[in-house]
Amino acid sequence: MKLNDELFERSKKVAPGGVHSPVRSFKGMNMSPIFFKGAKGTELEAVDGTRYTDFCMSFGPLILGHRDPDVSREVEEMIQTGWTFGACEPYSLALAEWITSRVPHVQKLRFVSSGTEAVMSAMRVARAGTGREKVLKFEGCYHGHVDSLLVKAGSGLAGESASSSAGISAKTASDTLVASLDDEAGLEKIFKERGHEIAVVAIEPLPANYGLLIQRKEFLQKVADLAKKYGALLLFDEVISGFRVGLGGMAEILQITPDLVCYGKILGGGFPVGCYGGRAELMDLVAPLGKVYQAGTLSANPVGMRAGLATLQKMEKLDGWKELERRGAAFEQKLSKELAGTPFQVSRYGSLFWLHNPTSSPIRDITQIAPSHGEHFAPFFRACLDRGIYLAPNAYEVGFLSLAHTDELLAHCAIKMGEAARATSRT
Ligand SMILES: *Cc1c(COP(=O)(O)O)cnc(C)c1O
């Protein structure tokens, strides 16, 4: 048996589905997942030695590429010094000061170990800060796997939700209301009926976990305005968009100020780091100052803190966001040409891209995604692998560019992806 298949067989005996996060199983891709043993820059190396150009980048954290030398230096130095203290240290202070001095809506913050934890904790703060219990979320937005947010729109009244995972109590699911993206009228209706119960409106201002659903600014402004009018807080979940679309995230681009914001992914430079932050008087509700309990054994882990700070400093120094926009635009243009006449079209925002069914207008909510998209994607994904390109192994995950992806490499990959799309549409 080939090494890869042997590893997968063994994994299935010890972990559910052989994986530690579901998308890694390549479910729906009609093949075993690839096991990787190493990475550098844009390149992933499989256990059998095959190399791939990576467009998944660990689902977003690696905005400088794998093992960036400047990040690597910080990490190695920290490991030589100590890797967790469970006590105060200057490394998280440096990262916290870096963020709060540059992102005006983050007056205070708290580091945690994942995006899920960040959102879960921010909601707790929002409930404490408003004395209300309901959370409003949007269909097609992902906020990690916290119970109350693993919900989808229910079939009953406006805003009513149903859990989207087994093991979540109906009571917990009912704490959450669900609205549609890109639908001002529906949102107004929910606010009219339930607005005074809503503690917080949670949204990905750039929804990028169910395809890339780029929202109109007017819609996001409406979300902010209605939250304000009804006394609900506004939570921007920028776990994926934060430090990817720009230093101040979507909040800065949209000129909309959220009360609370969550980060993760890029913030840890590839290590497990999340953070929630916002207005000082809200964050001061958190223990030990306030009555909102939240803690973590490995919170603000110094290795992650230094990897994150090194990543952000390098992005700032190189004006990396501007550069990624430039490279992304050129890539999009080239890829669009290559995909003409295939079952795919590309949407892009900065360094995030997504291939989907061709549409005449931008896809802004999940109902516009063709049900056949998943079927088209699986053979395309495998055809890309055959050409040395690794995309996220799921039709609804976005692609990520990093500063390690050069113009030349992107131009080459656009041609290969075009070939793959044509090869799969012929079959
Ligand atoms: C990835 C993501 C999360 C969850 O973060 P984890 O670190 O995987 O827990 C939450 N919200 C958004 C928008 C994300 O993209």
Coordinates of C-alpha atoms and ligand atoms in Angstrom, one line a residue:
M1 CA 0.0 0.0 0.0
K2 CA 1.2 3.5 -0.8
L3 CA 2.4 5.4 2.3
N4 CA -0.3 8.1 2.0
D5 CA -3.1 5.5 2.0
E6 CA -1.5 3.6 4.8
L7 CA -1.4 6.7 7.0
F8 CA -5.0 7.4 6.2
E9 CA -6.1 3.9 7.1
R10 CA -4.2 4.2 10.4
S11 CA -5.7 7.6 11.1
K12 CA -9.2 6.4 10.6
K13 CA -8.6 3.9 13.4
V14 CA -7.7 6.7 15.9
A15 CA -9.6 9.8 14.8
P16 CA -13.1 10.3 13.5
G17 CA -12.9 10.1 9.8
G18 CA -9.1 10.1 10.2
V19 CA -8.9 13.8 10.7
H20 CA -8.9 16.6 13.3
S21 CA -11.0 19.0 11.4
P22 CA -13.7 17.9 8.9
V23 CA -12.6 19.6 5.6
R24 CA -9.2 17.9 5.8
S25 CA -10.9 14.6 5.0
F26 CA -11.3 15.6 1.3
K27 CA -15.0 14.6 1.7
G28 CA -16.7 14.8 -1.6
M29 CA -13.4 15.0 -3.5
N30 CA -13.6 11.3 -4.2
M31 CA -10.0 10.6 -3.0
S32 CA -8.1 10.0 0.2
P33 CA -6.7 13.1 1.8
I34 CA -3.1 13.9 1.1
F35 CA -0.8 13.8 4.0
F36 CA 1.8 16.6 4.0
K37 CA 5.2 16.5 5.7
G38 CA 6.6 19.9 5.1
A39 CA 6.2 23.3 3.5
K40 CA 8.2 26.4 2.4
G41 CA 7.0 29.6 0.8
T42 CA 4.1 28.6 -1.5
E43 CA 5.1 25.0 -1.6
L44 CA 3.6 22.0 0.2
E45 CA 5.4 18.7 0.2
A46 CA 3.4 15.5 0.5
V47 CA 4.7 12.5 2.3
D48 CA 5.4 10.8 -1.0
G49 CA 7.6 13.8 -2.0
T50 CA 5.1 15.4 -4.5
R51 CA 5.2 19.1 -4.3
Y52 CA 2.2 21.4 -4.8
T53 CA 1.7 25.1 -5.0
D54 CA -0.5 25.9 -2.0
F55 CA -3.6 28.2 -2.4
C56 CA -5.1 27.0 0.9
M57 CA -2.3 28.4 3.2
S58 CA -3.7 26.6 6.2
F59 CA -7.1 28.3 5.5
G60 CA -5.7 31.8 5.8
P61 CA -3.1 32.3 8.5
L62 CA 0.0 32.2 6.3
I63 CA -0.2 35.6 4.6
L64 CA 3.6 35.7 4.1
G65 CA 3.7 32.1 3.0
H66 CA 5.0 29.0 4.8
R67 CA 8.0 29.5 7.1
D68 CA 8.7 33.1 6.3
P69 CA 12.3 33.7 7.4
D70 CA 11.5 36.7 9.5
V71 CA 8.7 34.9 11.3
S72 CA 10.9 31.8 11.6
R73 CA 13.6 33.8 13.4
E74 CA 11.2 35.2 16.0
V75 CA 9.7 31.7 16.6
E76 CA 13.1 30.1 17.0
E77 CA 14.3 32.8 19.3
M78 CA 11.2 32.5 21.5
I79 CA 11.5 28.7 21.6
Q80 CA 15.1 29.2 22.9
T81 CA 13.7 31.5 25.6
G82 CA 10.6 29.8 26.8
W83 CA 7.4 28.7 25.2
T84 CA 4.7 29.3 27.8
F85 CA 4.8 31.0 31.2
G86 CA 1.1 31.1 32.2
A87 CA 1.9 34.5 33.5
C88 CA 2.5 38.1 32.4
E89 CA 5.1 38.6 29.7
P90 CA 6.1 41.4 27.4
Y91 CA 5.3 39.6 24.1
S92 CA 1.6 39.8 24.2
L93 CA 1.9 43.4 25.4
A94 CA 3.9 44.2 22.3
L95 CA 1.3 42.7 20.0
A96 CA -1.6 44.3 21.9
E97 CA 0.1 47.7 21.7
W98 CA 0.8 47.2 18.0
I99 CA -2.9 46.5 17.3
T100 CA -4.5 49.1 19.6
S101 CA -2.2 51.9 18.3
R102 CA -3.2 51.2 14.7
V103 CA -6.8 50.0 14.8
P104 CA -8.9 52.7 16.5
H105 CA -12.0 50.6 17.2
V106 CA -9.8 48.2 19.2
Q107 CA -9.3 50.1 22.4
K108 CA -8.7 47.0 24.5
L109 CA -8.4 43.4 23.6
R110 CA -8.0 39.9 25.1
F111 CA -6.0 37.1 23.4
V112 CA -7.4 33.6 23.2
S113 CA -6.3 30.5 21.3
S114 CA -8.7 30.3 18.4
G115 CA -11.3 32.2 16.3
T116 CA -14.1 30.1 17.9
E117 CA -13.0 31.1 21.4
A118 CA -12.8 34.8 20.3
V119 CA -16.4 34.9 19.0
M120 CA -17.8 32.9 21.9
S121 CA -16.2 35.2 24.4
A122 CA -17.2 38.4 22.5
M123 CA -20.9 37.2 22.6
R124 CA -20.6 36.7 26.3
V125 CA -19.4 40.3 26.7
A126 CA -22.2 41.5 24.4
R127 CA -24.8 39.8 26.5
A128 CA -23.4 41.2 29.7
G129 CA -23.1 44.6 28.2
T130 CA -26.7 44.8 27.0
G131 CA -28.5 42.6 29.5
R132 CA -30.1 40.9 26.5
E133 CA -29.8 37.3 25.3
K134 CA -30.4 36.9 21.6
V135 CA -27.7 36.9 18.9
L136 CA -28.5 37.7 15.3
K137 CA -26.4 36.0 12.7
F138 CA -26.5 35.7 8.9
E139 CA -27.1 32.6 6.8
G140 CA -23.8 31.8 5.0
C141 CA -21.5 33.3 7.7
Y142 CA -19.3 31.1 9.8
H143 CA -18.2 32.1 13.3
G144 CA -16.5 28.9 14.5
H145 CA -18.1 25.9 16.1
V146 CA -19.6 27.5 19.2
D147 CA -23.0 25.9 20.0
S148 CA -25.2 28.9 19.6
L149 CA -23.7 29.9 16.2
L150 CA -23.9 26.5 14.6
V151 CA -27.4 27.3 13.4
K152 CA -29.2 27.9 10.1
A153 CA -32.4 29.6 9.2
G154 CA -35.4 27.7 10.5
S155 CA -38.6 27.2 8.5
G156 CA -40.8 29.1 10.9
L157 CA -41.1 32.7 11.8
A158 CA -38.8 35.4 10.5
G159 CA -35.4 35.0 12.1
E160 CA -36.1 31.7 13.7
S161 CA -33.2 29.2 13.7
A162 CA -32.5 25.5 13.8
S163 CA -29.3 23.9 14.8
S164 CA -27.0 22.8 12.0
S165 CA -25.1 20.2 14.0
A166 CA -26.3 17.3 16.2
G167 CA -25.6 17.8 19.9
I168 CA -26.9 21.3 20.2
S169 CA -29.9 21.8 22.4
A170 CA -33.0 23.4 20.8
K171 CA -32.8 25.9 23.7
T172 CA -29.4 27.0 22.7
A173 CA -30.2 27.2 19.0
S174 CA -33.2 29.4 19.9
D175 CA -30.9 32.0 21.4
T176 CA -29.9 32.8 17.9
L177 CA -31.8 34.5 15.1
V178 CA -30.8 34.1 11.5
A179 CA -31.1 36.6 8.8
S180 CA -30.3 36.5 5.0
L181 CA -27.3 38.4 3.6
D182 CA -28.0 41.1 1.0
D183 CA -31.6 41.5 2.2
E184 CA -32.4 44.8 3.8
A185 CA -36.2 44.2 3.9
G186 CA -35.8 40.9 5.7
L187 CA -33.5 42.4 8.2
E188 CA -35.9 45.2 9.0
K189 CA -38.6 42.7 9.6
I190 CA -36.5 40.8 12.1
F191 CA -35.5 43.9 13.9
K192 CA -39.1 45.2 14.0
E193 CA -40.3 41.9 15.6
R194 CA -37.3 41.0 17.8
G195 CA -34.9 43.9 17.8
H196 CA -35.3 44.7 21.4
E197 CA -34.2 41.2 22.4
I198 CA -31.0 41.3 20.4
A199 CA -27.8 41.7 22.3
V200 CA -25.5 41.5 19.4
V201 CA -25.5 41.3 15.6
A202 CA -22.6 39.1 14.5
I203 CA -21.5 39.3 10.9
E204 CA -18.5 38.5 8.7
P205 CA -18.2 41.8 7.0
L206 CA -16.5 39.9 4.2
P207 CA -18.3 36.5 4.3
A208 CA -15.6 34.0 3.1
N209 CA -16.6 30.7 4.7
Y210 CA -19.4 29.7 2.3
G211 CA -17.8 30.8 -0.9
L212 CA -16.9 34.5 -1.1
L213 CA -20.1 36.5 -0.7
I214 CA -19.0 40.1 -1.1
Q215 CA -21.6 42.4 0.4
R216 CA -22.8 45.7 -0.8
K217 CA -21.6 48.5 1.5
E218 CA -25.2 49.8 1.8
F219 CA -26.3 46.4 3.2
L220 CA -23.6 46.4 5.8
Q221 CA -24.4 50.0 6.7
K222 CA -28.0 49.0 7.1
V223 CA -26.9 46.2 9.5
A224 CA -24.9 48.7 11.5
D225 CA -27.7 51.3 11.5
L226 CA -30.4 48.8 12.6
A227 CA -28.2 47.5 15.4
K228 CA -27.7 51.0 16.7
K229 CA -31.4 51.9 16.4
Y230 CA -32.5 48.9 18.4
G231 CA -29.7 49.1 21.0
A232 CA -27.9 46.0 19.9
L233 CA -24.1 45.8 19.6
L234 CA -22.4 45.2 16.3
L235 CA -19.8 42.4 16.2
F236 CA -17.5 42.2 13.2
D237 CA -16.1 38.7 12.9
E238 CA -12.9 39.5 11.1
V239 CA -11.2 36.2 11.8
I240 CA -10.6 35.7 8.1
S241 CA -10.7 39.3 6.8
G242 CA -8.7 40.9 9.7
F243 CA -5.1 41.8 8.6
R244 CA -5.9 40.2 5.2
V245 CA -7.8 43.0 3.4
G246 CA -5.9 45.7 5.2
L247 CA -4.5 46.7 8.5
G248 CA -7.9 47.9 9.9
G249 CA -9.8 45.1 8.2
M250 CA -13.2 45.5 6.6
A251 CA -14.2 48.0 9.3
E252 CA -11.7 50.5 8.1
I253 CA -12.5 49.9 4.4
L254 CA -16.2 50.3 5.0
Q255 CA -15.8 53.1 7.5
I256 CA -18.2 51.3 9.8
T257 CA -17.1 51.1 13.5
P258 CA -18.1 47.8 15.2
D259 CA -18.5 47.7 19.0
L260 CA -16.6 44.4 19.1
V261 CA -14.3 42.7 16.7
C262 CA -12.8 39.2 16.5
Y263 CA -9.5 38.2 14.9
G264 CA -7.7 34.9 14.5
K265 CA -5.9 33.2 11.6
I266 CA -3.3 35.8 10.4
L267 CA -3.0 37.3 13.9
G268 CA -1.0 34.2 15.1
G269 CA 1.2 34.0 12.0
G270 CA 0.3 30.3 11.8
F271 CA 0.1 29.5 15.5
P272 CA -3.1 29.1 17.5
V273 CA -4.1 32.7 18.4
G274 CA -7.4 34.5 18.5
C275 CA -8.5 37.8 20.0
Y276 CA -11.6 39.7 20.8
G277 CA -11.6 43.4 21.4
G278 CA -13.4 46.7 21.0
R279 CA -14.7 49.6 23.1
A280 CA -12.8 49.8 26.4
E281 CA -16.0 50.0 28.5
L282 CA -17.2 46.7 27.0
M283 CA -13.9 45.0 27.3
D284 CA -13.7 46.2 30.9
L285 CA -16.6 43.9 31.7
V286 CA -14.2 41.0 31.3
A287 CA -12.6 39.4 34.4
P288 CA -10.7 40.3 36.5
L289 CA -12.0 43.8 36.1
G290 CA -15.6 42.8 35.4
K291 CA -18.0 40.0 35.8
V292 CA -17.6 38.2 32.4
Y293 CA -15.5 35.2 33.1
Q294 CA -13.1 34.1 30.4
A295 CA -9.7 32.5 30.8
G296 CA -7.1 30.3 29.0
T297 CA -4.2 28.1 30.1
L298 CA -2.3 28.9 26.9
S299 CA -3.8 32.3 26.1
A300 CA -1.4 34.8 24.6
N301 CA 1.1 32.1 23.9
P302 CA 4.4 33.8 23.5
V303 CA 5.4 31.9 20.4
G304 CA 2.2 32.8 18.7
M305 CA 2.4 36.4 19.9
R306 CA 5.9 36.8 18.3
A307 CA 4.9 35.0 15.1
G308 CA 1.9 37.2 14.8
L309 CA 3.7 40.4 15.5
A310 CA 6.5 39.6 13.1
T311 CA 3.9 38.8 10.4
L312 CA 2.0 42.0 10.9
Q313 CA 5.1 44.2 11.1
K314 CA 6.4 42.7 7.9
M315 CA 3.1 43.3 6.2
E316 CA 3.1 46.9 7.3
K317 CA 6.7 47.5 6.3
L318 CA 6.2 46.1 2.8
D319 CA 2.7 47.6 2.4
G320 CA 1.8 44.0 1.8
W321 CA -1.9 44.6 1.5
K322 CA -1.5 47.0 -1.4
E323 CA 0.9 44.5 -3.1
L324 CA -1.5 41.6 -2.6
E325 CA -4.3 43.6 -4.1
R326 CA -2.1 44.3 -7.1
R327 CA -1.1 40.7 -7.5
G328 CA -4.6 39.5 -6.8
A329 CA -6.1 41.8 -9.5
A330 CA -3.6 40.6 -12.1
F331 CA -4.3 37.0 -11.1
E332 CA -8.0 37.5 -11.3
Q333 CA -7.8 39.0 -14.8
K334 CA -5.7 36.2 -16.1
L335 CA -7.7 33.5 -14.5
S336 CA -11.0 35.0 -15.7
K337 CA -9.7 34.7 -19.3
E338 CA -8.6 31.1 -18.7
L339 CA -11.9 30.1 -17.2
A340 CA -14.1 31.5 -20.0
G341 CA -16.4 28.8 -21.3
T342 CA -15.8 26.4 -18.4
P343 CA -18.2 25.7 -15.5
F344 CA -16.3 28.2 -13.4
Q345 CA -15.9 31.9 -12.8
V346 CA -13.7 33.6 -10.3
S347 CA -14.7 36.2 -7.7
R348 CA -12.0 38.0 -5.7
Y349 CA -11.5 40.4 -2.9
G350 CA -7.9 41.4 -2.3
S351 CA -6.0 38.2 -1.7
L352 CA -9.1 36.0 -1.3
F353 CA -10.6 34.3 -4.4
W354 CA -13.3 31.8 -5.0
L355 CA -14.3 29.7 -8.1
H356 CA -18.0 29.2 -8.5
N357 CA -20.7 28.7 -11.2
P358 CA -20.7 31.5 -13.8
T359 CA -23.3 34.2 -12.9
S360 CA -24.2 37.5 -14.5
S361 CA -24.3 39.3 -11.2
P362 CA -22.0 39.0 -8.2
I363 CA -23.0 36.2 -5.8
R364 CA -23.9 37.8 -2.5
D365 CA -25.9 35.1 -0.7
I366 CA -25.9 31.4 -0.7
T367 CA -29.1 30.9 -2.7
Q368 CA -27.3 32.1 -5.8
I369 CA -24.7 29.2 -5.6
A370 CA -25.7 26.5 -8.1
P371 CA -26.4 23.2 -6.4
S372 CA -24.2 21.6 -9.1
H373 CA -21.2 23.6 -8.1
G374 CA -20.0 20.9 -5.7
E375 CA -20.1 18.2 -8.4
H376 CA -18.1 20.4 -10.8
F377 CA -15.6 21.2 -8.2
A378 CA -14.5 17.7 -7.2
P379 CA -13.0 16.7 -10.6
F380 CA -11.6 20.2 -11.0
F381 CA -9.9 19.9 -7.7
R382 CA -8.3 16.6 -8.7
A383 CA -7.3 18.0 -12.1
C384 CA -5.6 20.9 -10.3
L385 CA -3.7 18.4 -8.1
D386 CA -2.5 16.6 -11.2
R387 CA -1.1 19.9 -12.3
G388 CA 0.7 20.6 -9.0
I389 CA -1.9 23.0 -7.5
Y390 CA -3.4 22.5 -4.1
L391 CA -6.7 24.3 -3.5
A392 CA -8.8 24.0 -0.3
P393 CA -10.4 20.6 -0.7
N394 CA -14.0 21.9 -0.6
A395 CA -16.2 23.7 -3.2
Y396 CA -17.2 26.4 -0.6
E397 CA -13.8 27.3 0.8
V398 CA -12.0 30.3 -0.6
G399 CA -8.4 30.4 -2.0
F400 CA -5.7 32.5 -0.3
L401 CA -2.8 34.4 -1.9
S402 CA 0.3 35.2 0.2
L403 CA 3.2 37.5 -0.4
A404 CA 5.2 34.4 -1.4
H405 CA 3.0 33.9 -4.5
T406 CA 4.9 35.8 -7.2
D407 CA 3.3 37.3 -10.3
E408 CA 5.1 34.7 -12.4
L409 CA 3.9 31.8 -10.2
L410 CA 0.3 33.2 -10.3
A411 CA 0.4 33.6 -14.1
H412 CA 1.6 30.0 -14.4
C413 CA -1.1 28.7 -12.0
A414 CA -3.9 30.6 -13.8
I415 CA -3.0 28.8 -17.0
K416 CA -2.9 25.4 -15.2
M417 CA -6.3 26.1 -13.5
G418 CA -7.7 27.0 -16.9
E419 CA -6.4 23.7 -18.3
A420 CA -7.9 21.8 -15.3
A421 CA -11.3 23.5 -15.8
R422 CA -11.4 22.6 -19.5
A423 CA -10.2 19.1 -18.8
T424 CA -13.0 18.5 -16.3
S425 CA -15.8 20.1 -18.3
R426 CA -15.0 17.8 -21.2
T427 CA -15.7 14.7 -19.1
Ligands
LIG1 C1 -11.9 30.5 10.8 C2 -13.0 31.4 11.3 C3 -13.5 31.2 12.6 C4 -13.1 30.1 13.5 O1 -11.7 30.2 13.8 P1 -11.0 28.9 14.4 O2 -9.6 29.4 14.8 O3 -11.0 27.9 13.4 O4 -11.8 28.5 15.6 C5 -14.5 32.1 13.0 N1 -14.9 33.1 12.2 C6 -14.5 33.2 10.9 C7 -15.0 34.3 10.1 C8 -13.5 32.4 10.4 O5 -13.1 32.5 9.2

